[in-house]
CSV table of N, CA, C and O in Angstrom, one decimal:
chain,number,residue,atom,x,y,z
A,1,MET,N,-54.1,213.9,72.5
A,1,MET,CA,-53.1,214.0,73.6
A,1,MET,C,-51.7,214.0,72.9
A,1,MET,O,-51.4,213.1,72.1
A,2,ARG,N,-50.9,214.9,73.3
A,2,ARG,CA,-49.5,215.0,72.8
A,2,ARG,C,-48.6,214.2,73.8
A,2,ARG,O,-48.7,214.5,75.0
A,3,VAL,N,-47.8,213.4,73.3
A,3,VAL,CA,-46.8,212.6,74.1
A,3,VAL,C,-45.5,212.7,73.5
A,3,VAL,O,-45.3,213.0,72.3
A,4,LYS,N,-44.5,212.5,74.3
A,4,LYS,CA,-43.1,212.6,73.9
A,4,LYS,C,-42.4,211.3,74.4
A,4,LYS,O,-42.4,210.9,75.4
A,5,CYS,N,-41.7,210.8,73.4
A,5,CYS,CA,-40.9,209.6,73.5
A,5,CYS,C,-39.7,209.9,74.5
A,5,CYS,O,-39.0,210.9,74.2
A,6,PHE,N,-39.5,209.2,75.5
A,6,PHE,CA,-38.4,209.5,76.4
A,6,PHE,C,-37.0,209.2,76.0
A,6,PHE,O,-36.1,209.6,76.5
A,7,LEU,N,-36.9,208.4,74.9
A,7,LEU,CA,-35.6,208.0,74.4
A,7,LEU,C,-35.1,208.9,73.3
A,7,LEU,O,-34.0,209.4,73.3
A,8,CYS,N,-36.0,209.2,72.3
A,8,CYS,CA,-35.6,210.0,71.2
A,8,CYS,C,-36.2,211.4,71.2
A,8,CYS,O,-35.9,212.2,70.2
A,9,ASP,N,-37.0,211.7,72.1
A,9,ASP,CA,-37.6,213.1,72.3
A,9,ASP,C,-38.6,213.4,71.1
A,9,ASP,O,-38.8,214.6,70.8
A,10,LYS,N,-39.1,212.4,70.4
A,10,LYS,CA,-40.0,212.6,69.3
A,10,LYS,C,-41.5,212.9,69.9
A,10,LYS,O,-41.9,212.2,70.7
A,11,ILE,N,-42.1,214.0,69.3
A,11,ILE,CA,-43.5,214.3,69.9
A,11,ILE,C,-44.5,213.7,68.9
A,11,ILE,O,-44.4,213.9,67.7
A,12,GLU,N,-45.4,213.0,69.5
A,12,GLU,CA,-46.5,212.4,68.7
A,12,GLU,C,-47.9,212.7,69.3
A,12,GLU,O,-47.9,213.0,70.4
A,13,SER,N,-48.9,212.4,68.6
A,13,SER,CA,-50.3,212.6,69.1
A,13,SER,C,-51.0,211.2,69.2
A,13,SER,O,-50.8,210.4,68.3
A,14,ILE,N,-51.7,211.0,70.3
A,14,ILE,CA,-52.5,209.8,70.4
A,14,ILE,C,-53.9,210.2,70.8
A,14,ILE,O,-54.2,211.4,71.2
A,15,GLU,N,-54.8,209.3,70.6
A,15,GLU,CA,-56.2,209.6,71.0
A,15,GLU,C,-56.4,209.9,72.4
A,15,GLU,O,-55.7,209.3,73.3
A,16,ASP,N,-57.2,210.9,72.8
A,16,ASP,CA,-57.3,211.4,74.1
A,16,ASP,C,-58.0,210.3,75.0
A,16,ASP,O,-57.7,210.2,76.2
A,17,PHE,N,-58.8,209.4,74.4
A,17,PHE,CA,-59.5,208.5,75.3
A,17,PHE,C,-59.1,207.1,75.0
A,17,PHE,O,-59.8,206.1,75.4
A,18,SER,N,-57.9,206.9,74.5
A,18,SER,CA,-57.3,205.6,74.3
A,18,SER,C,-56.9,205.0,75.6
A,18,SER,O,-56.6,205.8,76.5
A,19,PRO,N,-56.8,203.7,75.7
A,19,PRO,CA,-56.3,203.1,77.0
A,19,PRO,C,-54.9,203.6,77.3
A,19,PRO,O,-54.5,203.8,78.5
A,20,LEU,N,-54.0,203.8,76.3
A,20,LEU,CA,-52.7,204.2,76.6
A,20,LEU,C,-52.6,205.7,77.2
A,20,LEU,O,-51.9,205.9,78.1
A,21,ALA,N,-53.5,206.5,76.6
A,21,ALA,CA,-53.6,207.9,77.2
A,21,ALA,C,-54.0,207.9,78.6
A,21,ALA,O,-53.5,208.6,79.4
A,22,LYS,N,-55.0,207.0,78.9
A,22,LYS,CA,-55.5,206.9,80.3
A,22,LYS,C,-54.4,206.5,81.2
A,22,LYS,O,-54.3,206.9,82.3
A,23,LYS,N,-53.6,205.5,80.7
A,23,LYS,CA,-52.6,204.9,81.5
A,23,LYS,C,-51.5,206.0,81.8
A,23,LYS,O,-51.0,206.1,83.0
A,24,LEU,N,-51.2,206.8,80.8
A,24,LEU,CA,-50.2,207.8,81.0
A,24,LEU,C,-50.7,209.0,81.9
A,24,LEU,O,-49.9,209.6,82.6
A,25,ARG,N,-52.0,209.3,81.8
A,25,ARG,CA,-52.5,210.3,82.7
A,25,ARG,C,-52.6,209.9,84.2
A,25,ARG,O,-52.2,210.6,85.0
A,26,ASN,N,-53.1,208.7,84.4
A,26,ASN,CA,-53.3,208.2,85.8
A,26,ASN,C,-52.1,207.7,86.5
A,26,ASN,O,-52.1,207.7,87.7
A,27,ARG,N,-51.1,207.3,85.8
A,27,ARG,CA,-49.9,206.8,86.4
A,27,ARG,C,-48.6,207.4,85.8
A,27,ARG,O,-48.1,207.0,84.8
A,28,PRO,N,-48.2,208.5,86.5
A,28,PRO,CA,-47.0,209.2,85.8
A,28,PRO,C,-45.7,208.3,85.7
A,28,PRO,O,-44.8,208.7,85.0
A,29,ILE,N,-45.6,207.2,86.4
A,29,ILE,CA,-44.4,206.4,86.3
A,29,ILE,C,-44.3,205.8,85.0
A,29,ILE,O,-43.3,205.5,84.5
A,30,HIS,N,-45.5,205.5,84.3
A,30,HIS,CA,-45.4,205.0,83.0
A,30,HIS,C,-44.9,205.9,82.0
A,30,HIS,O,-45.2,207.2,82.0
A,31,THR,N,-44.0,205.5,81.1
A,31,THR,CA,-43.5,206.3,80.0
A,31,THR,C,-43.9,206.0,78.6
A,31,THR,O,-44.3,204.8,78.4
A,32,TYR,N,-43.8,206.9,77.7
A,32,TYR,CA,-44.2,206.6,76.4
A,32,TYR,C,-43.0,206.3,75.5
A,32,TYR,O,-42.0,207.0,75.6
A,33,LEU,N,-43.1,205.3,74.7
A,33,LEU,CA,-42.1,204.9,73.7
A,33,LEU,C,-42.7,205.0,72.3
A,33,LEU,O,-43.8,204.5,72.1
A,34,CYS,N,-42.0,205.7,71.4
A,34,CYS,CA,-42.6,205.7,70.0
A,34,CYS,C,-42.4,204.3,69.4
A,34,CYS,O,-41.7,203.4,69.9
A,35,ASP,N,-43.1,204.1,68.3
A,35,ASP,CA,-43.1,202.7,67.7
A,35,ASP,C,-41.6,202.3,67.3
A,35,ASP,O,-41.2,201.2,67.3
A,36,GLU,N,-40.8,203.3,66.8
A,36,GLU,CA,-39.5,203.0,66.3
A,36,GLU,C,-38.6,202.5,67.5
A,36,GLU,O,-37.9,201.5,67.4
A,37,CYS,N,-38.7,203.2,68.6
A,37,CYS,CA,-37.9,202.9,69.8
A,37,CYS,C,-38.3,201.5,70.4
A,37,CYS,O,-37.6,200.7,70.8
A,38,ASN,N,-39.7,201.3,70.4
A,38,ASN,CA,-40.2,200.1,70.9
A,38,ASN,C,-39.8,198.9,70.1
A,38,ASN,O,-39.4,197.9,70.7
A,39,MET,N,-39.8,199.0,68.8
A,39,MET,CA,-39.3,198.0,67.9
A,39,MET,C,-37.9,197.7,68.1
A,39,MET,O,-37.4,196.5,68.1
A,40,ARG,N,-37.1,198.7,68.3
A,40,ARG,CA,-35.6,198.6,68.5
A,40,ARG,C,-35.3,197.9,69.7
A,40,ARG,O,-34.5,196.9,69.8
A,41,ILE,N,-36.0,198.2,70.8
A,41,ILE,CA,-35.8,197.6,72.1
A,41,ILE,C,-36.2,196.1,72.0
A,41,ILE,O,-35.6,195.2,72.5
A,42,GLU,N,-37.4,195.9,71.4
A,42,GLU,CA,-37.9,194.5,71.3
A,42,GLU,C,-37.0,193.6,70.5
A,42,GLU,O,-36.7,192.5,70.9
A,43,SER,N,-36.4,194.1,69.4
A,43,SER,CA,-35.5,193.3,68.6
A,43,SER,C,-34.2,193.0,69.4
A,43,SER,O,-33.7,191.9,69.3
A,44,LYS,N,-33.7,194.0,70.0
A,44,LYS,CA,-32.5,193.8,70.8
A,44,LYS,C,-32.7,192.8,72.0
A,44,LYS,O,-31.8,191.9,72.3
A,45,THR,N,-33.8,192.9,72.6
A,45,THR,CA,-34.1,191.9,73.7
A,45,THR,C,-34.3,190.5,73.1
A,45,THR,O,-33.8,189.6,73.8
A,46,LYS,N,-34.9,190.3,72.0
A,46,LYS,CA,-35.0,189.0,71.4
A,46,LYS,C,-33.7,188.4,71.1
A,46,LYS,O,-33.4,187.3,71.2
A,47,LYS,N,-32.7,189.3,70.7
A,47,LYS,CA,-31.4,188.8,70.3
A,47,LYS,C,-30.6,188.4,71.6
A,47,LYS,O,-30.0,187.3,71.6
A,48,ARG,N,-30.9,189.1,72.7
A,48,ARG,CA,-30.2,188.7,74.0
A,48,ARG,C,-30.9,187.4,74.5
A,48,ARG,O,-30.2,186.6,75.1
A,49,ILE,N,-32.1,187.2,74.3
A,49,ILE,CA,-32.8,186.0,74.7
A,49,ILE,C,-32.2,184.8,73.9
A,49,ILE,O,-32.0,183.7,74.5
A,50,ALA,N,-32.0,185.0,72.7
A,50,ALA,CA,-31.5,184.0,71.8
A,50,ALA,C,-30.0,183.5,72.1
A,50,ALA,O,-29.7,182.4,72.0
A,51,THR,N,-29.3,184.4,72.8
A,51,THR,CA,-27.9,184.0,73.1
A,51,THR,C,-27.9,183.1,74.4
A,51,THR,O,-26.9,182.4,74.6
A,52,GLY,N,-29.0,183.1,75.2
A,52,GLY,CA,-29.0,182.2,76.4
A,52,GLY,C,-28.5,182.9,77.6
A,52,GLY,O,-28.5,182.3,78.7
A,53,ASN,N,-28.0,184.1,77.5
A,53,ASN,CA,-27.4,184.8,78.7
A,53,ASN,C,-28.4,185.8,79.3
A,53,ASN,O,-28.1,186.5,80.2
A,54,PHE,N,-29.6,185.7,78.9
A,54,PHE,CA,-30.6,186.6,79.3
A,54,PHE,C,-31.4,186.0,80.5
A,54,PHE,O,-31.9,184.9,80.3
A,55,LYS,N,-31.6,186.6,81.7
A,55,LYS,CA,-32.3,186.0,82.8
A,55,LYS,C,-33.4,187.0,83.0
A,55,LYS,O,-33.2,188.1,83.2
A,56,GLN,N,-34.6,186.4,83.1
A,56,GLN,CA,-35.8,187.2,83.4
A,56,GLN,C,-36.2,186.8,84.7
A,56,GLN,O,-36.6,185.7,85.1
A,57,TYR,N,-36.2,187.9,85.7
A,57,TYR,CA,-36.4,187.6,87.1
A,57,TYR,C,-38.0,187.8,87.3
A,57,TYR,O,-38.5,188.8,86.8
A,58,LYS,N,-38.6,186.8,88.0
A,58,LYS,CA,-39.9,186.9,88.3
A,58,LYS,C,-40.2,187.6,89.6
A,58,LYS,O,-39.3,187.6,90.5
A,59,SER,N,-41.4,188.1,89.8
A,59,SER,CA,-41.8,188.8,91.0
A,59,SER,C,-41.8,187.8,92.2
A,59,SER,O,-42.2,186.6,92.0
A,60,SER,N,-41.4,188.2,93.4
A,60,SER,CA,-41.4,187.3,94.5
A,60,SER,C,-42.8,187.2,95.1
A,60,SER,O,-43.1,186.3,95.9
A,61,ARG,N,-43.7,188.2,94.7
A,61,ARG,CA,-45.1,188.2,95.2
A,61,ARG,C,-45.9,187.1,94.6
A,61,ARG,O,-45.8,186.9,93.4
A,62,LYS,N,-46.7,186.4,95.3
A,62,LYS,CA,-47.6,185.4,94.8
A,62,LYS,C,-48.9,186.1,94.3
A,62,LYS,O,-49.5,186.9,95.0
A,63,ILE,N,-49.4,185.8,93.2
A,63,ILE,CA,-50.6,186.3,92.7
A,63,ILE,C,-51.7,185.3,93.0
A,63,ILE,O,-51.7,184.1,92.6
A,64,GLU,N,-52.7,185.8,93.8
A,64,GLU,CA,-53.9,184.9,94.1
A,64,GLU,C,-54.9,185.0,93.0
A,64,GLU,O,-55.2,186.1,92.5
A,65,LYS,N,-55.4,183.8,92.6
A,65,LYS,CA,-56.4,183.7,91.6
A,65,LYS,C,-57.8,183.5,92.2
A,65,LYS,O,-57.8,182.6,93.1
A,66,ASP,N,-58.8,184.1,91.8
A,66,ASP,CA,-60.1,183.9,92.2
A,66,ASP,C,-60.9,183.1,91.3
A,66,ASP,O,-61.5,183.4,90.3
A,67,PHE,N,-60.7,181.7,91.5
A,67,PHE,CA,-61.4,180.7,90.7
A,67,PHE,C,-62.5,180.0,91.5
A,67,PHE,O,-62.4,179.7,92.7
C-alpha cells in the first residue's frame, strides 16, 4: 500500500495487511506520518514536557473496565 506523509508529502510503501494499513483504510480520519516527521514531533513534545508548561488534557468520558 502506498501512503503519503501529510507533513512532508513523502510517499512510502507499507505492507498491505499490516495493522497500520488496516487502520488507514478503515478510518480515514487517521493520517500517516513518516518516521522522520514522527521522531521530530516526538522530540519536540518531550522538550515541551520537560519545560513544565505542557498540559495534557484527559478525556472527560469514563472508561468502564470489564473485570
